[in-house]
Tab-separated table of C-alpha atoms in Angstrom:
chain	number	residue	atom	x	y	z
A	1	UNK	CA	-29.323	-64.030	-47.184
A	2	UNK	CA	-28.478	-60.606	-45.992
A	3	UNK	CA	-29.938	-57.423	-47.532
A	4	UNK	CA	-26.418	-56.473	-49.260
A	5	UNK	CA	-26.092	-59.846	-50.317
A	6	UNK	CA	-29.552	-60.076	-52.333
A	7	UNK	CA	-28.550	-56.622	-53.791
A	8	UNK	CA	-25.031	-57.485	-55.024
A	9	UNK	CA	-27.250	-61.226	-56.162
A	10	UNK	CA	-29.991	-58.439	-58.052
A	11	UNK	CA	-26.745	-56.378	-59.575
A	12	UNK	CA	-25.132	-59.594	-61.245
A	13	UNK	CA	-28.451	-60.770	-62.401
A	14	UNK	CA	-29.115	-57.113	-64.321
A	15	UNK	CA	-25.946	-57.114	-65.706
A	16	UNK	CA	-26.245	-60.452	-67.176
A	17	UNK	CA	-29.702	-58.919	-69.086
A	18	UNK	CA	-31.788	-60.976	-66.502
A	19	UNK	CA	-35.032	-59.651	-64.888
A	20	UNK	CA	-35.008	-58.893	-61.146
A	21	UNK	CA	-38.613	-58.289	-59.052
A	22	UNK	CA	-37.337	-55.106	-57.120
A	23	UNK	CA	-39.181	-53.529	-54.196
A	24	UNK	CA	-39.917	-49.612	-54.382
A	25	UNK	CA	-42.724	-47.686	-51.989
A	26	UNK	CA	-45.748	-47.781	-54.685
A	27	UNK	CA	-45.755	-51.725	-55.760
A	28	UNK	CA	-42.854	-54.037	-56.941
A	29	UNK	CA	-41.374	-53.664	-60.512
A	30	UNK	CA	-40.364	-56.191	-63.166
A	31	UNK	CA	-36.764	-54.627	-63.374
A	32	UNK	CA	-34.373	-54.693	-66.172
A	33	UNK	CA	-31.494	-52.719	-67.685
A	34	UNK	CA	-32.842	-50.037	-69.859
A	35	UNK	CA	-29.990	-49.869	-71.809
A	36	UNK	CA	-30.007	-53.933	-72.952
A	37	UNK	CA	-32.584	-54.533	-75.711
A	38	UNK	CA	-32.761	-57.846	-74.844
A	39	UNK	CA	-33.799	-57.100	-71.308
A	40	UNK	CA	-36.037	-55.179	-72.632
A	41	UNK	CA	-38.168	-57.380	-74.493
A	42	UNK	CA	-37.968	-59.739	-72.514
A	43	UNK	CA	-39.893	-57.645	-69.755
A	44	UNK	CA	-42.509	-57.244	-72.140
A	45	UNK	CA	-42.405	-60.650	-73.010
A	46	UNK	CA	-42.862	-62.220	-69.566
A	47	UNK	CA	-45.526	-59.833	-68.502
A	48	UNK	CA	-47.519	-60.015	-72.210
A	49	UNK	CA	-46.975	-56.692	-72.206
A	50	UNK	CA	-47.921	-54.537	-76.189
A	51	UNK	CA	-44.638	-53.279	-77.751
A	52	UNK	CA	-46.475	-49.621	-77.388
A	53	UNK	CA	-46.726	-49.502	-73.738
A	54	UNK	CA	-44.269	-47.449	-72.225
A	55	UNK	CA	-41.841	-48.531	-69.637
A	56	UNK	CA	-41.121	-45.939	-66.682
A	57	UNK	CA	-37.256	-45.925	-65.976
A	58	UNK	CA	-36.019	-45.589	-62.558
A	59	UNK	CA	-32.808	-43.768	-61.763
A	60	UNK	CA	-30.775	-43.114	-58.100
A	61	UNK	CA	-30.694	-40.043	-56.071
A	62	UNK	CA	-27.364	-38.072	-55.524
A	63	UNK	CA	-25.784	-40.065	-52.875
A	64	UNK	CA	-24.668	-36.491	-51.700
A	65	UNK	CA	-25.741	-33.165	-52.688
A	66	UNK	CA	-23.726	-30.534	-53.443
A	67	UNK	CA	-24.851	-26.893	-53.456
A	68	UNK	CA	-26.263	-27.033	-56.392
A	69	UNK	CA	-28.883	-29.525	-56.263
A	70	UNK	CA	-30.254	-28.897	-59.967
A	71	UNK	CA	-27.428	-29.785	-61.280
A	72	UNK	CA	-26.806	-32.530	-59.495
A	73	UNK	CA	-29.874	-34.400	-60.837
A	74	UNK	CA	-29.086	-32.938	-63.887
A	75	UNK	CA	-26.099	-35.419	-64.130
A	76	UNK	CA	-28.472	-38.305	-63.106
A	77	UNK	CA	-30.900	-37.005	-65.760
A	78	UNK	CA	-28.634	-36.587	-68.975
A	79	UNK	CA	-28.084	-39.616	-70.335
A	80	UNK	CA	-32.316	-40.183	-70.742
A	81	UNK	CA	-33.909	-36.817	-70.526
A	82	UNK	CA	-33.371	-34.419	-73.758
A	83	UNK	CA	-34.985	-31.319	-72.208
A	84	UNK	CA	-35.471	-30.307	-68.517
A	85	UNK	CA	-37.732	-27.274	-67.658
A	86	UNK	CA	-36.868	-25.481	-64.786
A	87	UNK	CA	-40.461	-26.729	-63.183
A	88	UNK	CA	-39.547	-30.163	-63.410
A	89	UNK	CA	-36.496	-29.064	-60.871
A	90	UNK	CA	-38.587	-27.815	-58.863
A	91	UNK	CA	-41.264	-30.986	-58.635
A	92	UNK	CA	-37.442	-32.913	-58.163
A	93	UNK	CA	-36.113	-30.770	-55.485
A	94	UNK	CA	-40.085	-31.347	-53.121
A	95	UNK	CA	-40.923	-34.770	-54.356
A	96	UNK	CA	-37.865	-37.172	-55.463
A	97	UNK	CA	-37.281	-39.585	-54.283
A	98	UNK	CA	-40.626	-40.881	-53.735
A	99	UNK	CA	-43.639	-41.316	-55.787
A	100	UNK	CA	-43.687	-39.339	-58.396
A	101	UNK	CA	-43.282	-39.780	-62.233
A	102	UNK	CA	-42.313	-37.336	-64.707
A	103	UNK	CA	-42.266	-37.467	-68.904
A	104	UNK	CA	-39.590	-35.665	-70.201
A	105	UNK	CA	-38.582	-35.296	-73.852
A	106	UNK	CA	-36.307	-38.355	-74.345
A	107	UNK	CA	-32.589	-38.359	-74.937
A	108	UNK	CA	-31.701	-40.184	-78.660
A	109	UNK	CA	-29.677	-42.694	-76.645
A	110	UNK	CA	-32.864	-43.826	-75.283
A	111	UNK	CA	-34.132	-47.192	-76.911
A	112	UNK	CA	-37.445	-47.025	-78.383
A	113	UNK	CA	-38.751	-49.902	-76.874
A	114	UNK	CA	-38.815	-48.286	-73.149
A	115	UNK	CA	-40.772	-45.698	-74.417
A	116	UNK	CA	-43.073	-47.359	-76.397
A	117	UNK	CA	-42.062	-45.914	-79.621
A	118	UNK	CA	-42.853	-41.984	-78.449
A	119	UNK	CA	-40.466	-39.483	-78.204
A	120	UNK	CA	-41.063	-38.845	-74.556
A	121	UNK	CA	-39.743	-40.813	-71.557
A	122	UNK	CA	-40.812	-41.747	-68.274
A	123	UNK	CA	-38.428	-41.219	-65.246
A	124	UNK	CA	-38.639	-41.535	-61.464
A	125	UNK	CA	-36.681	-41.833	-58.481
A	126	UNK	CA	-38.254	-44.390	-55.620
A	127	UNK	CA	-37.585	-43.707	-52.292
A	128	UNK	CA	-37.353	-47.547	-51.219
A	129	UNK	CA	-34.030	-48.265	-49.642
A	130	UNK	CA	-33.038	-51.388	-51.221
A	131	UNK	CA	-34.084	-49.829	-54.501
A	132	UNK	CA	-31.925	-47.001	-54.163
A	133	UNK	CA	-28.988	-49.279	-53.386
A	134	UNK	CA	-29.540	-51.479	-55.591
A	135	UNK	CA	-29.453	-48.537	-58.482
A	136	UNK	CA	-26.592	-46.834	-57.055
A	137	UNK	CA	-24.425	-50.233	-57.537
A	138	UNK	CA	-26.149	-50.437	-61.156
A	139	UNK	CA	-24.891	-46.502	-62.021
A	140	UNK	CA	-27.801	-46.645	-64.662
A	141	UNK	CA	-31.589	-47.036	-65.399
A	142	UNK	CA	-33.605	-50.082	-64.887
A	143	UNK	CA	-36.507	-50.319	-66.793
A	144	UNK	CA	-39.434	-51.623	-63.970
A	145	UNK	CA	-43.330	-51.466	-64.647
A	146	UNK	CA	-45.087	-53.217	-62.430
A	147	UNK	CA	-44.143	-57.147	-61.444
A	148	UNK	CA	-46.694	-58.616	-62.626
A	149	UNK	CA	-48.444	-60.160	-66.003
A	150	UNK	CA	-49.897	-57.044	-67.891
A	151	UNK	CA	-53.650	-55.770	-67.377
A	152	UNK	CA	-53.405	-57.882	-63.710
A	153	UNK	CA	-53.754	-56.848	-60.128
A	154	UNK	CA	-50.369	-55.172	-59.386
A	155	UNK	CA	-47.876	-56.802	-56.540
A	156	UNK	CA	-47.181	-55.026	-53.466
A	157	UNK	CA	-45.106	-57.861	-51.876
A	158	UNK	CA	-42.549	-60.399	-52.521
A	159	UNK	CA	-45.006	-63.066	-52.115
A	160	UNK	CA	-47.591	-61.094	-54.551
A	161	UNK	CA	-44.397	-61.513	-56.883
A	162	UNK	CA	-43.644	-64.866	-56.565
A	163	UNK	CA	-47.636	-65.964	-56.868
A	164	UNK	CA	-47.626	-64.263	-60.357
A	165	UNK	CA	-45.071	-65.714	-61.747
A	166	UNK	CA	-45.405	-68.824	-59.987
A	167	UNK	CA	-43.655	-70.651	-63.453
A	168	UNK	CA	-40.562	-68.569	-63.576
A	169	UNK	CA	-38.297	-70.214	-60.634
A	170	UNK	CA	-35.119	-68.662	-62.008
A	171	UNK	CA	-37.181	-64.764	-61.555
A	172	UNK	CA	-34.911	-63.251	-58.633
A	173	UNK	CA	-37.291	-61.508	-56.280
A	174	UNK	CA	-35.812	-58.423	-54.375
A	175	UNK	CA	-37.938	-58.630	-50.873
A	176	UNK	CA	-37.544	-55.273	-49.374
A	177	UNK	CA	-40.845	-56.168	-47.755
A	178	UNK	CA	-44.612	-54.586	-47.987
A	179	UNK	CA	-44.633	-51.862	-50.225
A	180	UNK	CA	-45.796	-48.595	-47.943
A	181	UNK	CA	-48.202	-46.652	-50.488
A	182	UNK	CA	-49.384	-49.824	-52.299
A	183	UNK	CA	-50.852	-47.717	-55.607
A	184	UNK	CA	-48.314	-46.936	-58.174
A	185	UNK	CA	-47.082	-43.043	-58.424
A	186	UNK	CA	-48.412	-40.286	-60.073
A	187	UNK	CA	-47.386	-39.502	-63.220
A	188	UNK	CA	-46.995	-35.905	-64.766
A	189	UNK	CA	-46.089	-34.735	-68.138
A	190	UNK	CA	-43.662	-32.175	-68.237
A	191	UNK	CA	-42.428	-32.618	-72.178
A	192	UNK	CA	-44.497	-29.523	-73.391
A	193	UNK	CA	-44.949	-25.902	-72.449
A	194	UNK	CA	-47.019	-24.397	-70.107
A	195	UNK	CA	-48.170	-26.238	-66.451
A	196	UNK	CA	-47.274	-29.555	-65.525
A	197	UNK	CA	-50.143	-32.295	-67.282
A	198	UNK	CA	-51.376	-35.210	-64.722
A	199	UNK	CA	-51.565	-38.066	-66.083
A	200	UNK	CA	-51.945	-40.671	-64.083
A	201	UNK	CA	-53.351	-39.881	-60.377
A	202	UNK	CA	-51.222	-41.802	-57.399
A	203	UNK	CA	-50.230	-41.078	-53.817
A	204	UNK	CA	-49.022	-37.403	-54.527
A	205	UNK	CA	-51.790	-35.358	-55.347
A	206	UNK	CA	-52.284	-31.848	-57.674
A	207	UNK	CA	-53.297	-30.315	-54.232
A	208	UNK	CA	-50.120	-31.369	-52.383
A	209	UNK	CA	-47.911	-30.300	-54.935
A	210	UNK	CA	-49.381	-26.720	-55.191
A	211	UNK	CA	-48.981	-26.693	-51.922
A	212	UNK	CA	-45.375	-27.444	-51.808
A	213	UNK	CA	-44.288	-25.603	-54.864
A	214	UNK	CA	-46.700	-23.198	-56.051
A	215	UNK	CA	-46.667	-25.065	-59.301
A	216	UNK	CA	-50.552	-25.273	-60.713
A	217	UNK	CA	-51.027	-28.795	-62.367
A	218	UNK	CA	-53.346	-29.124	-65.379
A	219	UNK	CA	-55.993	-31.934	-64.996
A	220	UNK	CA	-57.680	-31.735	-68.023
A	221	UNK	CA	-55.838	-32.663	-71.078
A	222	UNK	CA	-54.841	-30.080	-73.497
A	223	UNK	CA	-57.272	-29.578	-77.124
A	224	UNK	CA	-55.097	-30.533	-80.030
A	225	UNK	CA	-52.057	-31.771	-78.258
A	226	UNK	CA	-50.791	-35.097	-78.432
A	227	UNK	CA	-50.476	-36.932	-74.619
A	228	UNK	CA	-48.033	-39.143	-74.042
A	229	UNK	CA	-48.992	-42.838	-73.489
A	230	UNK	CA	-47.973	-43.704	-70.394
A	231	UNK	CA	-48.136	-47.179	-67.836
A	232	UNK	CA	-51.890	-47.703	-66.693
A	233	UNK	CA	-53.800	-45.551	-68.880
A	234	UNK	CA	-55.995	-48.238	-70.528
A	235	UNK	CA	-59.425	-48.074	-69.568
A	236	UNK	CA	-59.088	-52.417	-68.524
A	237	UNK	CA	-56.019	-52.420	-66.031
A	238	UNK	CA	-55.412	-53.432	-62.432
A	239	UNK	CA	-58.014	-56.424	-62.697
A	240	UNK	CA	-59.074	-59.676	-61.169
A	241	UNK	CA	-59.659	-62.479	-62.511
A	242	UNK	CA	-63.250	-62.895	-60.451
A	243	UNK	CA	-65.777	-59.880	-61.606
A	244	UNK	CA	-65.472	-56.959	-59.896
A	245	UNK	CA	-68.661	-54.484	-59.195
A	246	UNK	CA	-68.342	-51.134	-57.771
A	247	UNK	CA	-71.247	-50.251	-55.602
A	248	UNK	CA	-72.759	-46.380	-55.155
A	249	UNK	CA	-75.997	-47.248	-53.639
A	250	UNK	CA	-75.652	-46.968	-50.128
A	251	UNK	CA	-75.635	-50.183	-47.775
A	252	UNK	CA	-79.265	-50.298	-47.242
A	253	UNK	CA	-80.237	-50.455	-50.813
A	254	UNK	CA	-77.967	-53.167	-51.528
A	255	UNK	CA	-79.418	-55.141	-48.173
A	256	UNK	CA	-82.920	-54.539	-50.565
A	257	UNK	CA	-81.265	-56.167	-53.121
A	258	UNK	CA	-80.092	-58.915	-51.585
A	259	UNK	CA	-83.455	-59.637	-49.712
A	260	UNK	CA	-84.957	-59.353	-52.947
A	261	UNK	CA	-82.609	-62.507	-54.062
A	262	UNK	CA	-80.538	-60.841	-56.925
A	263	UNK	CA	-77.681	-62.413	-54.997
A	264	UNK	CA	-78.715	-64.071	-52.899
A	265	UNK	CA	-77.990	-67.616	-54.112
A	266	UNK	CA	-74.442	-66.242	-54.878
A	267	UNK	CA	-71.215	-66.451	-53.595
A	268	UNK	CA	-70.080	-62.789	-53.111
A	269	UNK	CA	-67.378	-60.751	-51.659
A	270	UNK	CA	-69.012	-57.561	-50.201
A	271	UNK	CA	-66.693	-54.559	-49.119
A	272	UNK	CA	-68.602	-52.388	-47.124
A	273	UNK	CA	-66.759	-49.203	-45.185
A	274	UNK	CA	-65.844	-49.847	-41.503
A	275	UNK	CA	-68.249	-46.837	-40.496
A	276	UNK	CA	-71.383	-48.527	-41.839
A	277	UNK	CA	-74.307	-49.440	-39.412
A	278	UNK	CA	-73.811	-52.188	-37.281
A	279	UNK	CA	-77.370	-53.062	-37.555
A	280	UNK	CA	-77.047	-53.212	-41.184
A	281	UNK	CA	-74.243	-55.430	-40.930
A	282	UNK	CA	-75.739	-57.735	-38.723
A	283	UNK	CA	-78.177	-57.987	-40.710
A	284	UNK	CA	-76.161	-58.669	-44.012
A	285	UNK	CA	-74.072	-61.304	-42.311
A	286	UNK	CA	-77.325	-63.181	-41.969
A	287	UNK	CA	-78.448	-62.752	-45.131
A	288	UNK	CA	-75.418	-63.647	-47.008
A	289	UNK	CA	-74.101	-66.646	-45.208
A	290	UNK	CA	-72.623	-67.965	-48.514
A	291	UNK	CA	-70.767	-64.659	-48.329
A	292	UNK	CA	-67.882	-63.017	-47.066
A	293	UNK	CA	-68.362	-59.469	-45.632
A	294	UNK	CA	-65.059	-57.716	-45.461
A	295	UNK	CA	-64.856	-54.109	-43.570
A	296	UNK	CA	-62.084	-51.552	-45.120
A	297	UNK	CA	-60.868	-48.033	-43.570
A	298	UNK	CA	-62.738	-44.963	-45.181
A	299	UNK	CA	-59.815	-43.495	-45.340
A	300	UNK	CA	-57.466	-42.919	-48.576
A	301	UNK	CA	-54.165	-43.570	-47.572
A	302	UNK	CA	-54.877	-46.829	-45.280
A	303	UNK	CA	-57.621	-48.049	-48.215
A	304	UNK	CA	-54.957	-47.658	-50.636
A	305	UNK	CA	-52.171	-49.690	-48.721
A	306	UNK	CA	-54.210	-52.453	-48.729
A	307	UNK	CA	-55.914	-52.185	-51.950
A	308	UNK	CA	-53.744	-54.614	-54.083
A	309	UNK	CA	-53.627	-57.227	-51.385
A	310	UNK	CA	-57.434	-57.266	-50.871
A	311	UNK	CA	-57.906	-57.699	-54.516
A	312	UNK	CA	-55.591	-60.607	-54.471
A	313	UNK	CA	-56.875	-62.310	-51.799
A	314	UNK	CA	-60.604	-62.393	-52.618
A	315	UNK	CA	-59.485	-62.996	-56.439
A	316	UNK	CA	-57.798	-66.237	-54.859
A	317	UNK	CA	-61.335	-67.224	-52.806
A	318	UNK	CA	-63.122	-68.819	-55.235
A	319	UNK	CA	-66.171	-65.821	-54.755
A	320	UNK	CA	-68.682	-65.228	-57.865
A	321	UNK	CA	-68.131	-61.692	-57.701
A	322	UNK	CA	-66.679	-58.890	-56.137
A	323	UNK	CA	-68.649	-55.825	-54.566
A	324	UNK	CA	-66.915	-52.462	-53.511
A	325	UNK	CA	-68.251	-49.308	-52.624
A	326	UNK	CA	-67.539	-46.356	-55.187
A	327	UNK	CA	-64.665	-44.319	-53.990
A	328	UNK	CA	-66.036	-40.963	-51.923
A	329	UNK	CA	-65.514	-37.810	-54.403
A	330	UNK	CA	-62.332	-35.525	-52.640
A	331	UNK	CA	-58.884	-35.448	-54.576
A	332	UNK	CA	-57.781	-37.512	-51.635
A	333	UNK	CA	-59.625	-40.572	-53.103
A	334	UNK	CA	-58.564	-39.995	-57.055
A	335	UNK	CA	-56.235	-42.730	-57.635
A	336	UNK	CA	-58.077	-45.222	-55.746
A	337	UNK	CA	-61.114	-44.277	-58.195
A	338	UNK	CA	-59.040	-44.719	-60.839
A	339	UNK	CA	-57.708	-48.327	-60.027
A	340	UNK	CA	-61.018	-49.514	-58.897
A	341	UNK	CA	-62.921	-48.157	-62.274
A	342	UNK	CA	-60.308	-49.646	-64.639
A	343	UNK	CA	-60.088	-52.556	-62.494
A	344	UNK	CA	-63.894	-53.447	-62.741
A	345	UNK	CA	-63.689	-52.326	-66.306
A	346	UNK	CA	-61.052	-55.410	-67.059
A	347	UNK	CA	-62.391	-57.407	-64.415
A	348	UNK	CA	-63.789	-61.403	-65.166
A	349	UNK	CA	-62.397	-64.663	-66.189
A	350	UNK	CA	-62.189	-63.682	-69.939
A	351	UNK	CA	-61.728	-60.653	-71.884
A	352	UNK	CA	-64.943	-59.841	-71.314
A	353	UNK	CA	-65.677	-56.387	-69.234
A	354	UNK	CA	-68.008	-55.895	-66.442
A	355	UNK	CA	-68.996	-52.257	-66.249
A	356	UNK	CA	-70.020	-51.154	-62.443
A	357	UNK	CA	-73.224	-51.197	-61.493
């Protein structure tokens, strides 16, 4: 099936109040008309997702700009934002499409059940191709956390998509391929006054967009303010099944603790960065032959393509438990502490957490 005909397959399926898996560049989303209550909760539904979660609805880009650009987006915009300050233009104009959130004060037409029951909405434009055409034909929002069930390692391919909801053979998948930034965007609150709030760190960072715009972005939250809740703010999220343990000695020590047999009898996954000392590797493949030593780039963007996809894949292997290195400090390297803490947080085959070592 051609690319147009999936897409014209997705737009009859979201019309209908269905649920379509729909490609965009951070990870796939469970997408669904965010006008159609129905459609609604059956997104949280499917993904055992609580009522008070917030949804983040995705909208298209002009298909042409005119010369006023603002305003264009502000026709786009209407129907689900209430207010628009003139900074979230600007943030727009540098970052959208792409992967970047913003939290507007919602529109009354907006149900409550996209945003969680808050007064505030989440909105962003992805950059994906088949996503964009696939919203232009819709000529509304669609309502699309991430595809797959809530609290769980999120998908950054169609097969990802299809593996989580391995039950669901009527769940239309949208493959538009590997997802290129693999995390999910950053998220910024711009429903108050004074500097853009992050939120949630992703794959555009504070640093980058000062750099663009000139616009200063508060990390800390504000004293006495209420934050909006917003997708993946819960300390458990992101998480295997199989424990997960980050790591901040450096190699050596752990090769101590290995010799000294805390794991030695186990059946581990150990990340280890692809810089590390070959004669400490050699020596660790030795030592943990029950083990599977997997080397990852020390580098942010290529660490966080394949974050996701690692995750899955060594939640599939039957390991114990799951050892990767703390995240190096640097802005750079935010989100992917940020996935990786809540991730271990939520990590195991029960509720139960597993705090890092």
């Amino acid at each position: 099936m051609s690319d147009s005909e999936s897409v014209t397959k997705a737009l009859s399926a979201l019309h209908a109040g269905k649920l379509v898996a729909i490609p965009t560049e951070t990870v796939y989303g469970l997408g669904a008309d965010a006008s159609n209550p129905l459609a609604i909760q059956a997104i949280y539904q499917l993904k055992g997702r609580p009522a008070n979660h917030p949804l983040i609805v995705h909208v298209q880009a002009p298909l042409e700009y005119s010369q006023d650009k603002a305003h264009d987006w502000l026709a786009i915009l209407s129907p689900w934002a209430r207010h628009i300050p003139e900074s979230a233009f600007v943030l727009i104009e540098h970052f959208w499409p792409g992967p970047l959130t913003l939290v507007f004060q919602k529109s009354r037409l907006v149900l409550d059940a996209v945003t969680g029951g808050q007064d505030t909405i989440a909105i962003r434009s992805p950059s994906h191709p088949l996503a964009q055409e696939l919203l232009r034909g819709f000529r509304g929002g669609i309502a699309a956390p991430s595809a797959n069930r809530f609290g769980k390692v999120s998908p950054s391919s169609a097969a990802h998509v299809r593996s989580e909801f391995i039950d669901q053979d009527d769940l239309l998948i949208l493959d538009g391929g590997d997802c290129q930034f693999g995390i999910e965007s950053t998220i910024l609150d711009v429903s108050g006054d004074g500097e853009p709030r992050l939120l949630r760190p992703g794959s555009i960072s504070p640093k980058q967009i000062k750099e663009a715009t000139g616009i200063n972005v508060s990390i800390d939250p504000i004293k006495d303010q209420k934050i909006p809740r917003v997708s993946g703010s819960l300390k458990a999220h992101y998480a295997p099944n199989t424990p997960l343990h980050l790591y901040k000695q450096g190699l050596s020590d752990f090769l101590q603790s290995i010799k000294q047999g805390r794991i030695l009898d186990q059946s581990i996954a150990l990340v280890v960065w692809e810089d590390k000392n070959l004669h400490d590797l050699a020596q660790l493949k030795e030592l943990t032959k029950k083990s599977k030593l997997i080397q990852v780039p020390k580098e942010p963007i290529a660490f966080a393509h394949g974050l996701y996809r690692l995750l899955r894949l060594l939640d599939q292997s039957q390991y114990q438990t799951i050892y990767i290195p703390s995240p190096p400090s640097g802005e750079g390297w935010d989100a992917i502490r940020d996935r990786l803490q809540r991730a271990s947080f939520g990590s195991g085959p029960s509720s139960i957490n597993h705090p890092s070592s």
